[in-house]
Structures are given as structure tokens and as C-alpha cells.
Short mmCIF file of C-alpha atoms and ligand atoms in Angstrom, two decimals:
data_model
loop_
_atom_site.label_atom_id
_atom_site.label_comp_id
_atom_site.label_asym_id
_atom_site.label_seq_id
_atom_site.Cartn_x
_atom_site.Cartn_y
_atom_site.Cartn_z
CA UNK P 391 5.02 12.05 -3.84
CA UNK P 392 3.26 10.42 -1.16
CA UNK P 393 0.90 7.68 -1.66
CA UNK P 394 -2.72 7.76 0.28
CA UNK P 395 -3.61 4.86 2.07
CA UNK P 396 -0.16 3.62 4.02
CA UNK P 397 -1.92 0.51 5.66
CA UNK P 398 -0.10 -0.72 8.34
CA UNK P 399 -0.53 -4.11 10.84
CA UNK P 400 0.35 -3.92 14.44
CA UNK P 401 0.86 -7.10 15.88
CA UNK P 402 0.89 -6.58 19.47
CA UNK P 403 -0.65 -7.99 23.06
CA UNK P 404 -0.33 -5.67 24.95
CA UNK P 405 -2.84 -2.95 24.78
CA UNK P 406 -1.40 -0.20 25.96
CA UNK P 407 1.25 -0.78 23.45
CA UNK P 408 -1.41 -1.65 20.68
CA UNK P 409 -3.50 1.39 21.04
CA UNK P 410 -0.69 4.15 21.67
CA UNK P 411 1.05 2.61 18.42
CA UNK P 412 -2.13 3.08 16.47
CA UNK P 413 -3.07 6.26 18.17
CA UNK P 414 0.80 7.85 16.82
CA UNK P 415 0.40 6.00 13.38
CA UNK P 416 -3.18 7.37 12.68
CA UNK P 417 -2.12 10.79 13.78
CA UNK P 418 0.61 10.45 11.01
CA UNK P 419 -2.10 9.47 8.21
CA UNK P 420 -1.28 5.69 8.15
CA UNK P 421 -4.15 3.39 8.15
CA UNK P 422 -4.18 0.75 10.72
CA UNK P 423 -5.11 -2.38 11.39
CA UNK P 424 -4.61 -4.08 14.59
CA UNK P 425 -4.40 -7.99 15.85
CA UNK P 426 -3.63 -8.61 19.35
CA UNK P 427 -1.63 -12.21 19.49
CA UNK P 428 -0.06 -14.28 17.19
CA UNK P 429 -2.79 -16.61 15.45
CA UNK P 430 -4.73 -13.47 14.20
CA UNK P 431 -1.57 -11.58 13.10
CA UNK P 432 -0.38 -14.57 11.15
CA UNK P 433 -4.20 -14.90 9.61
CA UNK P 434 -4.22 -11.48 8.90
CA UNK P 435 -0.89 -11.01 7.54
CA UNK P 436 -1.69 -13.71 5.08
CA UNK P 437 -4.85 -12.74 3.70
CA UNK P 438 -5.07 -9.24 3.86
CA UNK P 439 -3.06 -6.45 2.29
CA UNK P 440 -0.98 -4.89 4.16
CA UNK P 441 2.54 -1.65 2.85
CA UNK P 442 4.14 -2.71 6.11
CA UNK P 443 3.82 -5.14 9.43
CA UNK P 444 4.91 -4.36 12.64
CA UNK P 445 5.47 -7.23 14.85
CA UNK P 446 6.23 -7.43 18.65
CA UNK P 447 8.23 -10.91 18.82
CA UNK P 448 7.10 -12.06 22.40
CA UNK P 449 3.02 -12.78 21.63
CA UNK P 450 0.88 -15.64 22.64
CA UNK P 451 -0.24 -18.43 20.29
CA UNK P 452 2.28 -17.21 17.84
CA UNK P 453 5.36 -15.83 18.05
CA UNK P 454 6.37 -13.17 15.92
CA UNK P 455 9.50 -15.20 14.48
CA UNK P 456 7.00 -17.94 13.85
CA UNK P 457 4.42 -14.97 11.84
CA UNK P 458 7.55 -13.70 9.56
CA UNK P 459 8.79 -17.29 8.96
CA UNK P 460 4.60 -18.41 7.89
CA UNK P 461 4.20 -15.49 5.82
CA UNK P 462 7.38 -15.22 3.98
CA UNK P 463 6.57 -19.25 3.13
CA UNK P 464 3.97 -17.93 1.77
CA UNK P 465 5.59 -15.76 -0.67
CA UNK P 466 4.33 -12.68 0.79
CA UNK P 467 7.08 -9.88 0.54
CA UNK P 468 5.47 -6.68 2.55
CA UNK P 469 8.17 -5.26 4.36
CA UNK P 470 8.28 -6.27 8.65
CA UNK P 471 9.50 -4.66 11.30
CA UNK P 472 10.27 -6.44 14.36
CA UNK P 473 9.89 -5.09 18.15
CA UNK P 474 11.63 -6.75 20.02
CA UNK P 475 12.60 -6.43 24.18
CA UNK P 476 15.88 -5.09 25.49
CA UNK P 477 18.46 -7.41 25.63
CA UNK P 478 17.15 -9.51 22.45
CA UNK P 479 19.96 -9.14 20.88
CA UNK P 480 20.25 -12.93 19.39
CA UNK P 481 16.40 -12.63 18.54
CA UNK P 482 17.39 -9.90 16.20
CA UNK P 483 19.34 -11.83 14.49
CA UNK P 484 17.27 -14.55 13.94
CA UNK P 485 14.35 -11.93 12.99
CA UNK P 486 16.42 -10.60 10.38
CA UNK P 487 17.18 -14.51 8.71
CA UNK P 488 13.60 -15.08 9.27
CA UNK P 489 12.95 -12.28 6.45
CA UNK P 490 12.00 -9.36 9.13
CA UNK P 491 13.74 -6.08 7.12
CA UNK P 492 14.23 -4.05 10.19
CA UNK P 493 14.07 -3.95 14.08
CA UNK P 494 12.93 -1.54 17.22
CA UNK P 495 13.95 -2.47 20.60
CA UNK P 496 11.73 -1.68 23.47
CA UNK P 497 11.79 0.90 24.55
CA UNK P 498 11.91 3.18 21.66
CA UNK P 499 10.79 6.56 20.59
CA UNK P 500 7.76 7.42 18.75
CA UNK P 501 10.60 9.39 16.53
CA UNK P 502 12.92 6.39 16.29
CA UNK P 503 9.94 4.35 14.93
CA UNK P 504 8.85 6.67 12.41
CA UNK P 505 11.84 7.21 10.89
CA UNK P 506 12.14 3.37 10.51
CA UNK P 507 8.78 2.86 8.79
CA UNK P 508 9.34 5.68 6.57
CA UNK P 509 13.09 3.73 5.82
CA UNK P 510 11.61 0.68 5.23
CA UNK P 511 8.60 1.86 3.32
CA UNK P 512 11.40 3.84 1.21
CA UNK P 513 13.26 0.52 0.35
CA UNK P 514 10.08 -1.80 -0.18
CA UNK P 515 9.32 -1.89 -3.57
CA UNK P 516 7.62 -4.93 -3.04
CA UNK P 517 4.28 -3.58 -3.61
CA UNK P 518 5.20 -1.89 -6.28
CA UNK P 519 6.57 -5.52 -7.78
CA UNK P 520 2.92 -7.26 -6.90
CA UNK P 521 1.28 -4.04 -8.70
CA UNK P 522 3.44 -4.37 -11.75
CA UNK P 523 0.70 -6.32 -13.68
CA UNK P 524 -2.64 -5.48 -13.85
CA UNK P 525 -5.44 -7.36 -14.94
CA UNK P 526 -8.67 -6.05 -14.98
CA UNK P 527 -11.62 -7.64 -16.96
CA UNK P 528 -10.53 -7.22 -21.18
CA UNK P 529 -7.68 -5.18 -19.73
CA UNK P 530 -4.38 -6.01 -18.97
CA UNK P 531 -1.71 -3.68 -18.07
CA UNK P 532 1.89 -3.68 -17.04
CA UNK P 533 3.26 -1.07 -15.32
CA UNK P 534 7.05 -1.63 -15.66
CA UNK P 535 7.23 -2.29 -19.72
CA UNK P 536 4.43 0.54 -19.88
CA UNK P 537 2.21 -1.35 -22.29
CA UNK P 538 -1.69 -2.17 -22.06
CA UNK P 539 -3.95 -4.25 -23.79
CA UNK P 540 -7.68 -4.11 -24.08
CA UNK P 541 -8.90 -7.51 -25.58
CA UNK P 542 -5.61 -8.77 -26.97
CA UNK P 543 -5.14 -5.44 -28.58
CA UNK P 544 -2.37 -3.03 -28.01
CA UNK P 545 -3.06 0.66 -26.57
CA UNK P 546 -1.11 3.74 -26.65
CA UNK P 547 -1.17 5.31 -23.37
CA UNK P 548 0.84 8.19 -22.37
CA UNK P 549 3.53 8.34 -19.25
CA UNK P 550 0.66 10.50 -17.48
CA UNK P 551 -1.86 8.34 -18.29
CA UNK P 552 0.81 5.12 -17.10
CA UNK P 553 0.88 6.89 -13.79
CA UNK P 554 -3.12 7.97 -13.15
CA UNK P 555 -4.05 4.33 -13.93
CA UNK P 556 -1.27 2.79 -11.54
CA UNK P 557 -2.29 5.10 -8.78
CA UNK P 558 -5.87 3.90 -9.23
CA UNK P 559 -4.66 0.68 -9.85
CA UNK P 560 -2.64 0.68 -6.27
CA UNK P 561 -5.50 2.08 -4.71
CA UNK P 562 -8.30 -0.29 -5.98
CA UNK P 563 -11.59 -0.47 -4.79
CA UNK P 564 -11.09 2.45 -2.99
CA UNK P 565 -12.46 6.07 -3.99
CA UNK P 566 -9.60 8.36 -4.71
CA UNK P 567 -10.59 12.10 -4.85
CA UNK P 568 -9.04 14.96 -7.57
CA UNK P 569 -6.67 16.28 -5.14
CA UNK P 570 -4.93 12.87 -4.02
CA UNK P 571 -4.32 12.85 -7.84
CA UNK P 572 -3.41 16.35 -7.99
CA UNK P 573 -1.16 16.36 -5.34
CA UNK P 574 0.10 12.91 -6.23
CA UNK P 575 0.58 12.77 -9.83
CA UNK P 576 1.08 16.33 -11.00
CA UNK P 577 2.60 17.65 -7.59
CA UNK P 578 2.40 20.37 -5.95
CA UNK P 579 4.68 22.59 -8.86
CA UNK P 580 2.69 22.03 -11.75
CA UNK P 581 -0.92 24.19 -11.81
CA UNK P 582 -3.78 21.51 -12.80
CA UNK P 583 -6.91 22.11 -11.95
CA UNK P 584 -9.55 19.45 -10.94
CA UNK P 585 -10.56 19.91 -14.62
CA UNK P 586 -7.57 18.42 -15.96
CA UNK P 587 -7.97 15.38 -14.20
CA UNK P 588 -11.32 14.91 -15.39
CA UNK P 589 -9.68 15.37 -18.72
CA UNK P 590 -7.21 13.00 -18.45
CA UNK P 591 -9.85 10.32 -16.71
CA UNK P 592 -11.88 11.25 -19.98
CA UNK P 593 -8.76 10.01 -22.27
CA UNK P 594 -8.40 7.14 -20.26
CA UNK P 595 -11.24 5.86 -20.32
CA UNK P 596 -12.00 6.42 -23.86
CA UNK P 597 -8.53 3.82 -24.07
CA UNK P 598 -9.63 1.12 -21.70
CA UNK P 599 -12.90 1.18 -21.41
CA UNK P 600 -15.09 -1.15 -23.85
CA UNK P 601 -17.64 1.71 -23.84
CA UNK P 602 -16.15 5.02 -22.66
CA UNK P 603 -19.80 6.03 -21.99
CA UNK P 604 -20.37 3.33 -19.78
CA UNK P 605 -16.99 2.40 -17.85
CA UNK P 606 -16.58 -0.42 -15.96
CA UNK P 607 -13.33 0.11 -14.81
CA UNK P 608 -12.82 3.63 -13.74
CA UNK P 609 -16.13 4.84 -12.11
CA UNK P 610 -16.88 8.43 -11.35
CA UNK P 611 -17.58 9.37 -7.70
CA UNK P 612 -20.08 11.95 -7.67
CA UNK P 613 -18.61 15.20 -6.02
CA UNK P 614 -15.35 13.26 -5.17
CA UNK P 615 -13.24 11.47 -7.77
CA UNK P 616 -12.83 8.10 -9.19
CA UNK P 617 -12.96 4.61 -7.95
CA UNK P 618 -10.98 1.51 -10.11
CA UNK P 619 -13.23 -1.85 -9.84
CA UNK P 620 -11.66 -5.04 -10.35
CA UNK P 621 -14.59 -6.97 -10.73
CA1 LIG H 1325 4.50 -8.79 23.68
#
């Protein structure tokens, strides 16, 4: 199961560094986004969303201790892995209290890294927590106990139907075509066709939606899939 739209932050000066990173992390299907010293990292780390920051401690303005210690004040849990220089071996120490979850040291392979994002990625459930409950006009759903709610009333949803609307849910805003829900939901084992997720969609809608004819919430796009609007 692998979930579209990775989003990653590089926090790094130097560009060389910056745009090799994001060269080897876009080649890998991550998106990126990209802040070259500290003050836009930390602004950027705060008010966007990010699966997973990746923070070079030695930056101007801002140092990346000072970016992990602002944003885990502000209650923000996505996972953060530190890069630091060779011979930093107190600094990783002090990354890790800071809240940082894991480390590179300079230099490092492209290998190394990857395996440590996919690690970390792995152990953050943190998104998933911030997903868990999901409000979206009359609806409210929550993930973890599995019930929904459209207007103060209870609705019966199956596991399936749990899982499309939490993938949508995760990927908001954003158009998600048949196959990411193909290949995400039912997996590659099972033999759906592109009709059964119109199917399901159908259902769903016909559960959430005030008026199933007109939805509000899950929008078809034409030739492509479905988009979830939260407002
Ligand atoms: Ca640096």
C-alpha cells in the first residue's frame, strides 16, 4: 500500500545540496518542497503540510535545532530528519531531545537517506493521528472508531467504504484518479475494475452526501477520478 502524494520539505542552503536532494526525491515519486535558510523553513514548516521534514542543522537566520524546537511548540508532530555535518556528534543529540526522529550525517548516500525516510515515514503515524477526524460540512467522520455522521445522524458505512473516504480524506483537495484507488485500496491481488470504484463512489455518496445527485463532498473528475472538497 503506498500512499500518493509523499510531500516532503528540504530545508537546506546550500544549493547544490537543495537541488540534488530534490532531484533524487522527485525521481522516487515524493513531492517536494524546498526553503533555502532557516526563517522560511520554520514559516513553512508551520503552516503548510508537510509527511516528513528534512532539515540541514547549520542554516542562516535559523538554525535547524531552533526550526524542530518552534515547530514541535507548536504541536506539530510530522516526522524530521536532521542532516547534520561530520563530527556533530553532540548536535545529534540535542536534535534528537529537540523532537528530530532521526539523523543523516554528511556525507551520506542517496541509499542511506532513502532507507531513512522510508523508516521514518514507516513509524510516523502522526498523520494518520491528525487525519483521524474528519469534518467536512454536515459530515463528520472518524476514522479510528469507524463511525460517521451526516447531520447528527449516524451512517453505516462499510470497512471499504472507511478506507475510500480516508484515502480521499488524506488526499483532500487534490484529484485522485481510479487507479491510485485501485492500486491503493483494493491492491494489486484483487481484480476491480475502474467500474467498481465508480460503484463504490456511487454508495458513498448516496451515504454522505445531502443530495447524492448533487455532491458536495466527493466531486467527479471528468476522465480522471474524484476530488474530496472541504469547503
Ligand atoms: Ca548548511
Amino acid at each position: 500500500m503506498v500512499l500518493v502524494m509523499i510531500k516532503i520539505l528540504i530545508v537546506e542552503d546550500e544549493p547544490n545540496m537543495r537541488m540534488g536532494l530534490r532531484d533524487n526525491l522527485e525521481f522516487e515519486g515524493y513531492e517536494v518542497d524546498l526553503a533555502s535558510d532557516g526563517e522560511e523553513g520554520v514559516e513553512k514548516a508551520i503552516t503548510e503540510k508537510y509527511n516528513l521534514i528534512l532539515l540541514d542543522v547549520m542554516l542562516p537566520k535559523v538554525s535547524g535545532f531552533e526550526i524542530c524546537k518552534q515547530v514541535r511548540a507548536k504541536g506539530i508532530k510530522t516526522p524530521i530528519i536532521l542532516i547534520t555535518a561530520k563530527g556533530e556528534e553532540i548536535d545529534k543529540v540535542l536534535g534528537l531531545e529537540l523532537g528530530a526522529d532521526d539523523y543523516v550525517t554528511k556525507p551520506f548516500s542517496l541509499r542511506e537517506l532513502l532507507a531513512r525516510i522510508k523508516a521514518v515515514l514507516r513509524r510516523g503515524t502522526n498523520e494518520v493521528e491528525q487525519d483521524e477526524d474528519a469534518t467536512i460540512g454536515l459530515l463528520n467522520v472518524n476514522f479510528k472508531t469507524y463511525s460517521a455522521f451526516v447531520d447528527g445522524n449516524s451512517v453505516q458505512m462499510s470497512h471499504k467504504e472507511y478506507e475510500i473516504l480516508k484515502y480521499l480524506w488524506q488526499n483532500k483537495n487534490s484529484t485522485v484518479s481510479r487507479d491510485n484507488l485501485l492500486n491503493d485500496i483494493w491492491g494489486y491481488d484483487e481484480n476491480p475494475t475502474t467500474r467498481t470504484v465508480d460503484n463504490f463512489i456511487l454508495k458513498l455518496r448516496q451515504k454522505i452526501e445531502i443530495d447524492s445527485n448533487h455532491p458536495k463532498i466527493i466531486l467527479t473528475v471528468h476522465g480522471i477520478g474524484y476530488k474530496l472538497i472541504t469547503s
